[in-house]
């Protein structure tokens, strides 16, 4: 192996190993690597900018999706690893086999179903509108002609682009859209309800409108070429739902509204 290539390989292995117990990496021909004790590794692609589903805590990626997927891997007797990436890279990563599952508070949509399979759903969600506390925007209908911030490639992005005469500003992270709103650069943010609550809690002078945009359902994205994994993941999800483990994970991250 040439020196440059060797260094690249060492660096790659270093990143790859940082999340979980690491196994021997193969020669890079796209074959699955295996973890300790010869176990296969379940690789989860996500975008860890989406509390309470996935977010950074120190060097770790935590949240409902991270813990749920780790529990799925455990059910399947697999090692587990998370790959953090841009939200719109997740489906391509699943399609190419770079990751086995995409878990990112990802809404099941007709369009995405053309590219990947989805597991059974594990959460219902809404798209909400965040505005400044003193905003005259009272509901989604009042977004006509406004500057609306979204996270690139999300369903919020898709809905916002349907608003008449709205100017849609796409950000790489939902948090950046909320920041732009605080700074008065945009008029509103369309984003999923639970992350909205987290972001508004951390910001000054913002509120979430009572009227939600839409209802959606989250599920795990899996390659269309891997029906077997789809069935296994659905089986594991069912076990986690039936045992109350999934509820337990959710309750850890979403406290019942105390207001
Ligand atoms: N539910 C929305 C969608 O599927 C947003 C998901 C964003 N997730 C994330 N991890 N950044 O498009």
PDB file of C-alpha atoms and ligand atoms in Angstrom:
ATOM      1  CA  UNK A   1       0.000   0.000   0.000  1.00  0.00           C
ATOM      2  CA  UNK A   2       1.287   3.443  -0.830  1.00  0.00           C
ATOM      3  CA  UNK A   3       1.960   5.722   2.135  1.00  0.00           C
ATOM      4  CA  UNK A   4      -0.806   8.223   1.360  1.00  0.00           C
ATOM      5  CA  UNK A   5      -3.316   5.465   0.995  1.00  0.00           C
ATOM      6  CA  UNK A   6      -2.178   3.883   4.215  1.00  0.00           C
ATOM      7  CA  UNK A   7      -2.574   7.142   6.114  1.00  0.00           C
ATOM      8  CA  UNK A   8      -6.012   7.625   4.630  1.00  0.00           C
ATOM      9  CA  UNK A   9      -6.968   4.111   5.663  1.00  0.00           C
ATOM     10  CA  UNK A  10      -5.694   4.644   9.192  1.00  0.00           C
ATOM     11  CA  UNK A  11      -7.575   7.937   9.454  1.00  0.00           C
ATOM     12  CA  UNK A  12     -10.749   6.331   8.130  1.00  0.00           C
ATOM     13  CA  UNK A  13     -10.508   3.515  10.595  1.00  0.00           C
ATOM     14  CA  UNK A  14      -9.951   6.023  13.378  1.00  0.00           C
ATOM     15  CA  UNK A  15     -13.172   7.910  12.561  1.00  0.00           C
ATOM     16  CA  UNK A  16     -15.122   4.781  11.974  1.00  0.00           C
ATOM     17  CA  UNK A  17     -14.081   3.380  15.315  1.00  0.00           C
ATOM     18  CA  UNK A  18     -14.749   6.449  17.376  1.00  0.00           C
ATOM     19  CA  UNK A  19     -18.430   5.729  18.001  1.00  0.00           C
ATOM     20  CA  UNK A  20     -18.517   2.138  19.107  1.00  0.00           C
ATOM     21  CA  UNK A  21     -16.450  -0.901  19.836  1.00  0.00           C
ATOM     22  CA  UNK A  22     -14.570  -1.444  16.650  1.00  0.00           C
ATOM     23  CA  UNK A  23     -13.943  -4.487  14.589  1.00  0.00           C
ATOM     24  CA  UNK A  24     -11.499  -5.277  11.857  1.00  0.00           C
ATOM     25  CA  UNK A  25     -12.142  -3.272   8.754  1.00  0.00           C
ATOM     26  CA  UNK A  26     -12.049  -5.085   5.449  1.00  0.00           C
ATOM     27  CA  UNK A  27     -10.066  -4.013   2.428  1.00  0.00           C
ATOM     28  CA  UNK A  28     -12.642  -1.394   1.516  1.00  0.00           C
ATOM     29  CA  UNK A  29     -14.444  -3.288  -1.213  1.00  0.00           C
ATOM     30  CA  UNK A  30     -17.772  -2.412   0.358  1.00  0.00           C
ATOM     31  CA  UNK A  31     -18.105  -5.728   2.176  1.00  0.00           C
ATOM     32  CA  UNK A  32     -19.570  -5.537   5.623  1.00  0.00           C
ATOM     33  CA  UNK A  33     -17.104  -5.212   8.414  1.00  0.00           C
ATOM     34  CA  UNK A  34     -17.590  -7.269  11.502  1.00  0.00           C
ATOM     35  CA  UNK A  35     -17.361  -6.217  15.101  1.00  0.00           C
ATOM     36  CA  UNK A  36     -15.779  -8.019  18.021  1.00  0.00           C
ATOM     37  CA  UNK A  37     -16.576 -11.713  18.330  1.00  0.00           C
ATOM     38  CA  UNK A  38     -17.208 -11.761  14.576  1.00  0.00           C
ATOM     39  CA  UNK A  39     -20.528  -9.983  14.940  1.00  0.00           C
ATOM     40  CA  UNK A  40     -21.841  -7.888  12.082  1.00  0.00           C
ATOM     41  CA  UNK A  41     -22.148  -4.167  12.651  1.00  0.00           C
ATOM     42  CA  UNK A  42     -25.408  -2.315  12.110  1.00  0.00           C
ATOM     43  CA  UNK A  43     -24.438   1.087  10.736  1.00  0.00           C
ATOM     44  CA  UNK A  44     -26.895   3.931  11.313  1.00  0.00           C
ATOM     45  CA  UNK A  45     -26.750   7.052   9.173  1.00  0.00           C
ATOM     46  CA  UNK A  46     -28.120  10.164  10.823  1.00  0.00           C
ATOM     47  CA  UNK A  47     -27.878  13.933  11.048  1.00  0.00           C
ATOM     48  CA  UNK A  48     -27.266  14.674  14.707  1.00  0.00           C
ATOM     49  CA  UNK A  49     -28.726  18.183  14.664  1.00  0.00           C
ATOM     50  CA  UNK A  50     -32.194  17.197  15.696  1.00  0.00           C
ATOM     51  CA  UNK A  51     -32.870  17.088  19.437  1.00  0.00           C
ATOM     52  CA  UNK A  52     -34.451  15.117  21.085  1.00  0.00           C
ATOM     53  CA  UNK A  53     -34.075  12.465  18.349  1.00  0.00           C
ATOM     54  CA  UNK A  54     -30.339  12.802  17.700  1.00  0.00           C
ATOM     55  CA  UNK A  55     -27.868  15.351  18.954  1.00  0.00           C
ATOM     56  CA  UNK A  56     -24.319  15.710  20.185  1.00  0.00           C
ATOM     57  CA  UNK A  57     -23.566  15.380  23.855  1.00  0.00           C
ATOM     58  CA  UNK A  58     -19.847  15.802  24.312  1.00  0.00           C
ATOM     59  CA  UNK A  59     -18.256  13.299  21.959  1.00  0.00           C
ATOM     60  CA  UNK A  60     -21.356  11.130  21.819  1.00  0.00           C
ATOM     61  CA  UNK A  61     -24.433  11.149  19.664  1.00  0.00           C
ATOM     62  CA  UNK A  62     -27.458  10.557  21.841  1.00  0.00           C
ATOM     63  CA  UNK A  63     -31.231  10.850  21.580  1.00  0.00           C
ATOM     64  CA  UNK A  64     -34.315   8.734  20.947  1.00  0.00           C
ATOM     65  CA  UNK A  65     -33.191   7.476  17.532  1.00  0.00           C
ATOM     66  CA  UNK A  66     -29.662   6.697  18.695  1.00  0.00           C
ATOM     67  CA  UNK A  67     -30.894   4.671  21.673  1.00  0.00           C
ATOM     68  CA  UNK A  68     -33.689   2.990  19.743  1.00  0.00           C
ATOM     69  CA  UNK A  69     -31.331   1.916  16.959  1.00  0.00           C
ATOM     70  CA  UNK A  70     -28.771   0.682  19.487  1.00  0.00           C
ATOM     71  CA  UNK A  71     -31.525  -1.391  21.086  1.00  0.00           C
ATOM     72  CA  UNK A  72     -32.527  -2.748  17.650  1.00  0.00           C
ATOM     73  CA  UNK A  73     -28.903  -3.751  17.020  1.00  0.00           C
ATOM     74  CA  UNK A  74     -28.804  -5.463  20.390  1.00  0.00           C
ATOM     75  CA  UNK A  75     -31.999  -7.370  19.577  1.00  0.00           C
ATOM     76  CA  UNK A  76     -30.387  -8.511  16.345  1.00  0.00           C
ATOM     77  CA  UNK A  77     -27.166  -9.518  18.079  1.00  0.00           C
ATOM     78  CA  UNK A  78     -25.176  -6.942  16.119  1.00  0.00           C
ATOM     79  CA  UNK A  79     -22.548  -4.366  16.961  1.00  0.00           C
ATOM     80  CA  UNK A  80     -23.694  -0.781  16.450  1.00  0.00           C
ATOM     81  CA  UNK A  81     -22.161   2.323  14.958  1.00  0.00           C
ATOM     82  CA  UNK A  82     -23.442   5.790  14.056  1.00  0.00           C
ATOM     83  CA  UNK A  83     -22.330   7.809  11.020  1.00  0.00           C
ATOM     84  CA  UNK A  84     -23.192  11.510  11.259  1.00  0.00           C
ATOM     85  CA  UNK A  85     -23.790  13.321   7.957  1.00  0.00           C
ATOM     86  CA  UNK A  86     -25.878  15.971   6.220  1.00  0.00           C
ATOM     87  CA  UNK A  87     -29.583  15.134   6.308  1.00  0.00           C
ATOM     88  CA  UNK A  88     -29.841  14.881   2.538  1.00  0.00           C
ATOM     89  CA  UNK A  89     -26.927  12.404   2.440  1.00  0.00           C
ATOM     90  CA  UNK A  90     -28.737   9.826   4.558  1.00  0.00           C
ATOM     91  CA  UNK A  91     -30.891   8.210   1.870  1.00  0.00           C
ATOM     92  CA  UNK A  92     -27.978   8.008  -0.611  1.00  0.00           C
ATOM     93  CA  UNK A  93     -25.850   6.409   2.146  1.00  0.00           C
ATOM     94  CA  UNK A  94     -28.532   3.789   2.728  1.00  0.00           C
ATOM     95  CA  UNK A  95     -28.954   3.181  -1.000  1.00  0.00           C
ATOM     96  CA  UNK A  96     -25.235   2.740  -1.572  1.00  0.00           C
ATOM     97  CA  UNK A  97     -24.776   0.440   1.421  1.00  0.00           C
ATOM     98  CA  UNK A  98     -22.506   2.896   3.226  1.00  0.00           C
ATOM     99  CA  UNK A  99     -25.054   2.610   6.027  1.00  0.00           C
ATOM    100  CA  UNK A 100     -27.568  -0.136   6.800  1.00  0.00           C
ATOM    101  CA  UNK A 101     -30.268   2.027   8.293  1.00  0.00           C
ATOM    102  CA  UNK A 102     -31.187   5.706   8.145  1.00  0.00           C
ATOM    103  CA  UNK A 103     -32.602   6.884  11.462  1.00  0.00           C
ATOM    104  CA  UNK A 104     -33.093  10.622  11.658  1.00  0.00           C
ATOM    105  CA  UNK A 105     -36.626  11.511  12.675  1.00  0.00           C
ATOM    106  CA  UNK A 106     -37.202  10.769   9.042  1.00  0.00           C
ATOM    107  CA  UNK A 107     -40.726  11.179   7.770  1.00  0.00           C
ATOM    108  CA  UNK A 108     -42.154   8.540   5.468  1.00  0.00           C
ATOM    109  CA  UNK A 109     -42.980  10.235   2.159  1.00  0.00           C
ATOM    110  CA  UNK A 110     -44.071   8.947  -1.256  1.00  0.00           C
ATOM    111  CA  UNK A 111     -40.961  10.402  -2.825  1.00  0.00           C
ATOM    112  CA  UNK A 112     -38.563   8.749  -0.380  1.00  0.00           C
ATOM    113  CA  UNK A 113     -40.396   5.431  -0.813  1.00  0.00           C
ATOM    114  CA  UNK A 114     -39.244   5.482  -4.427  1.00  0.00           C
ATOM    115  CA  UNK A 115     -35.644   5.231  -3.191  1.00  0.00           C
ATOM    116  CA  UNK A 116     -35.744   3.253   0.060  1.00  0.00           C
ATOM    117  CA  UNK A 117     -38.011   1.020   2.095  1.00  0.00           C
ATOM    118  CA  UNK A 118     -39.304   2.206   5.444  1.00  0.00           C
ATOM    119  CA  UNK A 119     -39.762   0.116   8.570  1.00  0.00           C
ATOM    120  CA  UNK A 120     -42.967   0.220  10.587  1.00  0.00           C
ATOM    121  CA  UNK A 121     -43.392   3.689  12.036  1.00  0.00           C
ATOM    122  CA  UNK A 122     -42.131   4.443  15.541  1.00  0.00           C
ATOM    123  CA  UNK A 123     -43.370   7.995  16.168  1.00  0.00           C
ATOM    124  CA  UNK A 124     -45.891  10.510  14.948  1.00  0.00           C
ATOM    125  CA  UNK A 125     -44.794  14.079  14.463  1.00  0.00           C
ATOM    126  CA  UNK A 126     -45.987  17.433  13.175  1.00  0.00           C
ATOM    127  CA  UNK A 127     -44.481  20.288  11.252  1.00  0.00           C
ATOM    128  CA  UNK A 128     -44.854  23.502  13.209  1.00  0.00           C
ATOM    129  CA  UNK A 129     -44.169  27.167  12.630  1.00  0.00           C
ATOM    130  CA  UNK A 130     -41.773  29.111  14.875  1.00  0.00           C
ATOM    131  CA  UNK A 131     -42.004  32.904  14.889  1.00  0.00           C
ATOM    132  CA  UNK A 132     -40.852  35.788  17.078  1.00  0.00           C
ATOM    133  CA  UNK A 133     -43.051  36.366  20.115  1.00  0.00           C
ATOM    134  CA  UNK A 134     -44.267  39.706  18.743  1.00  0.00           C
ATOM    135  CA  UNK A 135     -44.831  38.421  15.198  1.00  0.00           C
ATOM    136  CA  UNK A 136     -48.078  39.209  13.390  1.00  0.00           C
ATOM    137  CA  UNK A 137     -48.009  35.760  11.786  1.00  0.00           C
ATOM    138  CA  UNK A 138     -50.831  33.919  13.541  1.00  0.00           C
ATOM    139  CA  UNK A 139     -50.992  30.660  11.595  1.00  0.00           C
ATOM    140  CA  UNK A 140     -49.522  28.742   8.648  1.00  0.00           C
ATOM    141  CA  UNK A 141     -51.856  30.615   6.261  1.00  0.00           C
ATOM    142  CA  UNK A 142     -50.183  33.891   7.152  1.00  0.00           C
ATOM    143  CA  UNK A 143     -46.848  32.730   5.736  1.00  0.00           C
ATOM    144  CA  UNK A 144     -47.759  33.906   2.235  1.00  0.00           C
ATOM    145  CA  UNK A 145     -45.019  36.139   0.904  1.00  0.00           C
ATOM    146  CA  UNK A 146     -42.837  35.675   3.993  1.00  0.00           C
ATOM    147  CA  UNK A 147     -39.222  34.616   4.416  1.00  0.00           C
ATOM    148  CA  UNK A 148     -39.351  31.083   5.746  1.00  0.00           C
ATOM    149  CA  UNK A 149     -36.330  29.160   7.070  1.00  0.00           C
ATOM    150  CA  UNK A 150     -36.049  25.369   6.897  1.00  0.00           C
ATOM    151  CA  UNK A 151     -33.482  22.592   7.191  1.00  0.00           C
ATOM    152  CA  UNK A 152     -32.359  21.601   3.704  1.00  0.00           C
ATOM    153  CA  UNK A 153     -34.024  18.506   2.285  1.00  0.00           C
ATOM    154  CA  UNK A 154     -36.551  18.039   5.083  1.00  0.00           C
ATOM    155  CA  UNK A 155     -40.315  17.829   4.801  1.00  0.00           C
ATOM    156  CA  UNK A 156     -40.401  21.346   6.273  1.00  0.00           C
ATOM    157  CA  UNK A 157     -38.413  22.416   3.213  1.00  0.00           C
ATOM    158  CA  UNK A 158     -40.934  20.697   0.922  1.00  0.00           C
ATOM    159  CA  UNK A 159     -43.973  22.285   2.620  1.00  0.00           C
ATOM    160  CA  UNK A 160     -42.406  25.725   2.730  1.00  0.00           C
ATOM    161  CA  UNK A 161     -41.743  25.605  -0.995  1.00  0.00           C
ATOM    162  CA  UNK A 162     -45.505  25.174  -1.513  1.00  0.00           C
ATOM    163  CA  UNK A 163     -46.359  28.370   0.371  1.00  0.00           C
ATOM    164  CA  UNK A 164     -47.481  31.033  -2.051  1.00  0.00           C
ATOM    165  CA  UNK A 165     -44.828  33.668  -2.764  1.00  0.00           C
ATOM    166  CA  UNK A 166     -42.773  32.605   0.244  1.00  0.00           C
ATOM    167  CA  UNK A 167     -39.029  33.016   0.025  1.00  0.00           C
ATOM    168  CA  UNK A 168     -37.533  29.788   1.366  1.00  0.00           C
ATOM    169  CA  UNK A 169     -34.117  29.973   3.028  1.00  0.00           C
ATOM    170  CA  UNK A 170     -32.490  26.551   3.360  1.00  0.00           C
ATOM    171  CA  UNK A 171     -30.049  25.933   6.204  1.00  0.00           C
ATOM    172  CA  UNK A 172     -27.817  22.923   6.811  1.00  0.00           C
ATOM    173  CA  UNK A 173     -28.991  22.670  10.399  1.00  0.00           C
ATOM    174  CA  UNK A 174     -32.414  23.404  11.863  1.00  0.00           C
ATOM    175  CA  UNK A 175     -30.675  25.283  14.634  1.00  0.00           C
ATOM    176  CA  UNK A 176     -29.185  27.705  12.104  1.00  0.00           C
ATOM    177  CA  UNK A 177     -32.643  28.528  10.783  1.00  0.00           C
ATOM    178  CA  UNK A 178     -33.805  29.291  14.312  1.00  0.00           C
ATOM    179  CA  UNK A 179     -30.740  31.488  14.846  1.00  0.00           C
ATOM    180  CA  UNK A 180     -31.543  33.432  11.666  1.00  0.00           C
ATOM    181  CA  UNK A 181     -35.067  33.973  12.993  1.00  0.00           C
ATOM    182  CA  UNK A 182     -33.743  35.303  16.300  1.00  0.00           C
ATOM    183  CA  UNK A 183     -31.505  37.671  14.341  1.00  0.00           C
ATOM    184  CA  UNK A 184     -34.480  38.900  12.336  1.00  0.00           C
ATOM    185  CA  UNK A 185     -33.103  37.664   9.017  1.00  0.00           C
ATOM    186  CA  UNK A 186     -36.230  35.594   8.330  1.00  0.00           C
ATOM    187  CA  UNK A 187     -39.885  35.718   9.448  1.00  0.00           C
ATOM    188  CA  UNK A 188     -40.546  32.118  10.431  1.00  0.00           C
ATOM    189  CA  UNK A 189     -39.127  28.596  10.610  1.00  0.00           C
ATOM    190  CA  UNK A 190     -41.007  25.460   9.553  1.00  0.00           C
ATOM    191  CA  UNK A 191     -39.648  22.428  11.393  1.00  0.00           C
ATOM    192  CA  UNK A 192     -40.677  19.271  13.277  1.00  0.00           C
ATOM    193  CA  UNK A 193     -42.537  19.857  16.546  1.00  0.00           C
ATOM    194  CA  UNK A 194     -40.207  18.241  19.080  1.00  0.00           C
ATOM    195  CA  UNK A 195     -36.967  19.842  17.812  1.00  0.00           C
ATOM    196  CA  UNK A 196     -38.918  23.128  17.625  1.00  0.00           C
ATOM    197  CA  UNK A 197     -39.639  22.902  21.361  1.00  0.00           C
ATOM    198  CA  UNK A 198     -35.970  22.219  22.107  1.00  0.00           C
ATOM    199  CA  UNK A 199     -34.729  25.107  19.958  1.00  0.00           C
ATOM    200  CA  UNK A 200     -37.305  27.590  21.286  1.00  0.00           C
ATOM    201  CA  UNK A 201     -36.416  26.629  24.858  1.00  0.00           C
ATOM    202  CA  UNK A 202     -32.794  27.547  24.147  1.00  0.00           C
ATOM    203  CA  UNK A 203     -33.593  30.810  22.326  1.00  0.00           C
ATOM    204  CA  UNK A 204     -34.890  34.195  23.433  1.00  0.00           C
ATOM    205  CA  UNK A 205     -38.210  35.678  22.335  1.00  0.00           C
ATOM    206  CA  UNK A 206     -39.524  32.911  20.077  1.00  0.00           C
ATOM    207  CA  UNK A 207     -42.791  30.966  20.129  1.00  0.00           C
ATOM    208  CA  UNK A 208     -44.388  28.042  18.346  1.00  0.00           C
ATOM    209  CA  UNK A 209     -47.749  28.685  16.691  1.00  0.00           C
ATOM    210  CA  UNK A 210     -50.608  26.555  18.033  1.00  0.00           C
ATOM    211  CA  UNK A 211     -51.732  25.522  14.597  1.00  0.00           C
ATOM    212  CA  UNK A 212     -49.511  22.768  13.218  1.00  0.00           C
ATOM    213  CA  UNK A 213     -48.843  22.358   9.534  1.00  0.00           C
ATOM    214  CA  UNK A 214     -49.208  18.619   9.048  1.00  0.00           C
ATOM    215  CA  UNK A 215     -49.015  15.252  10.730  1.00  0.00           C
ATOM    216  CA  UNK A 216     -46.239  12.891   9.759  1.00  0.00           C
ATOM    217  CA  UNK A 217     -44.789   9.556  10.777  1.00  0.00           C
ATOM    218  CA  UNK A 218     -41.168   8.653  11.433  1.00  0.00           C
ATOM    219  CA  UNK A 219     -39.659   5.358  10.329  1.00  0.00           C
ATOM    220  CA  UNK A 220     -36.291   3.739   9.678  1.00  0.00           C
ATOM    221  CA  UNK A 221     -35.004   3.849   6.092  1.00  0.00           C
ATOM    222  CA  UNK A 222     -33.510   0.627   4.712  1.00  0.00           C
ATOM    223  CA  UNK A 223     -32.158  -0.263   1.278  1.00  0.00           C
ATOM    224  CA  UNK A 224     -34.656  -1.758  -1.158  1.00  0.00           C
ATOM    225  CA  UNK A 225     -32.051  -4.475  -1.743  1.00  0.00           C
ATOM    226  CA  UNK A 226     -32.229  -5.648   1.845  1.00  0.00           C
ATOM    227  CA  UNK A 227     -35.730  -7.020   2.487  1.00  0.00           C
ATOM    228  CA  UNK A 228     -34.248  -9.382   5.039  1.00  0.00           C
ATOM    229  CA  UNK A 229     -32.983  -6.517   7.195  1.00  0.00           C
ATOM    230  CA  UNK A 230     -36.351  -4.757   6.851  1.00  0.00           C
ATOM    231  CA  UNK A 231     -38.087  -7.774   8.350  1.00  0.00           C
ATOM    232  CA  UNK A 232     -35.513  -8.136  11.104  1.00  0.00           C
ATOM    233  CA  UNK A 233     -35.750  -4.446  12.025  1.00  0.00           C
ATOM    234  CA  UNK A 234     -39.551  -4.616  12.094  1.00  0.00           C
ATOM    235  CA  UNK A 235     -39.349  -7.658  14.351  1.00  0.00           C
ATOM    236  CA  UNK A 236     -36.949  -5.889  16.709  1.00  0.00           C
ATOM    237  CA  UNK A 237     -39.106  -2.740  16.711  1.00  0.00           C
ATOM    238  CA  UNK A 238     -42.137  -4.806  17.636  1.00  0.00           C
ATOM    239  CA  UNK A 239     -40.248  -6.383  20.527  1.00  0.00           C
ATOM    240  CA  UNK A 240     -39.159  -2.936  21.752  1.00  0.00           C
ATOM    241  CA  UNK A 241     -42.719  -1.604  21.473  1.00  0.00           C
ATOM    242  CA  UNK A 242     -44.276  -4.616  23.215  1.00  0.00           C
ATOM    243  CA  UNK A 243     -41.772  -4.652  26.064  1.00  0.00           C
ATOM    244  CA  UNK A 244     -42.218  -0.954  26.789  1.00  0.00           C
ATOM    245  CA  UNK A 245     -38.523  -0.306  26.043  1.00  0.00           C
ATOM    246  CA  UNK A 246     -39.320   2.169  23.257  1.00  0.00           C
ATOM    247  CA  UNK A 247     -41.678   4.149  25.513  1.00  0.00           C
ATOM    248  CA  UNK A 248     -38.971   4.178  28.141  1.00  0.00           C
ATOM    249  CA  UNK A 249     -36.449   5.650  25.692  1.00  0.00           C
ATOM    250  CA  UNK A 250     -38.955   8.275  24.511  1.00  0.00           C
ATOM    251  CA  UNK A 251     -39.857   9.232  28.091  1.00  0.00           C
ATOM    252  CA  UNK A 252     -36.189   9.785  28.860  1.00  0.00           C
ATOM    253  CA  UNK A 253     -35.940  12.468  26.163  1.00  0.00           C
ATOM    254  CA  UNK A 254     -39.461  13.912  25.943  1.00  0.00           C
ATOM    255  CA  UNK A 255     -40.829  15.046  29.256  1.00  0.00           C
ATOM    256  CA  UNK A 256     -44.603  15.371  29.416  1.00  0.00           C
ATOM    257  CA  UNK A 257     -45.434  19.064  28.939  1.00  0.00           C
ATOM    258  CA  UNK A 258     -45.176  20.704  32.323  1.00  0.00           C
ATOM    259  CA  UNK A 259     -46.586  24.068  31.191  1.00  0.00           C
TER     260      UNK A 259
HETATM  261  N1  LIG B   1     -38.981  14.843   9.675  1.00  0.00           N
HETATM  262  C1  LIG B   1     -38.312  15.689   8.751  1.00  0.00           C
HETATM  263  C2  LIG B   1     -38.012  14.928   7.483  1.00  0.00           C
HETATM  264  O1  LIG B   1     -38.072  13.732   7.461  1.00  0.00           O
HETATM  265  C3  LIG B   1     -37.038  16.286   9.296  1.00  0.00           C
HETATM  266  C4  LIG B   1     -36.028  15.314   9.781  1.00  0.00           C
HETATM  267  C5  LIG B   1     -34.691  15.959  10.099  1.00  0.00           C
HETATM  268  N2  LIG B   1     -33.866  15.053  10.789  1.00  0.00           N
HETATM  269  C6  LIG B   1     -32.585  15.289  11.192  1.00  0.00           C
HETATM  270  N3  LIG B   1     -31.972  14.367  11.856  1.00  0.00           N
HETATM  271  N4  LIG B   1     -32.003  16.420  10.901  1.00  0.00           N
HETATM  272  O2  LIG B   1     -37.702  15.512   6.476  1.00  0.00           O
END
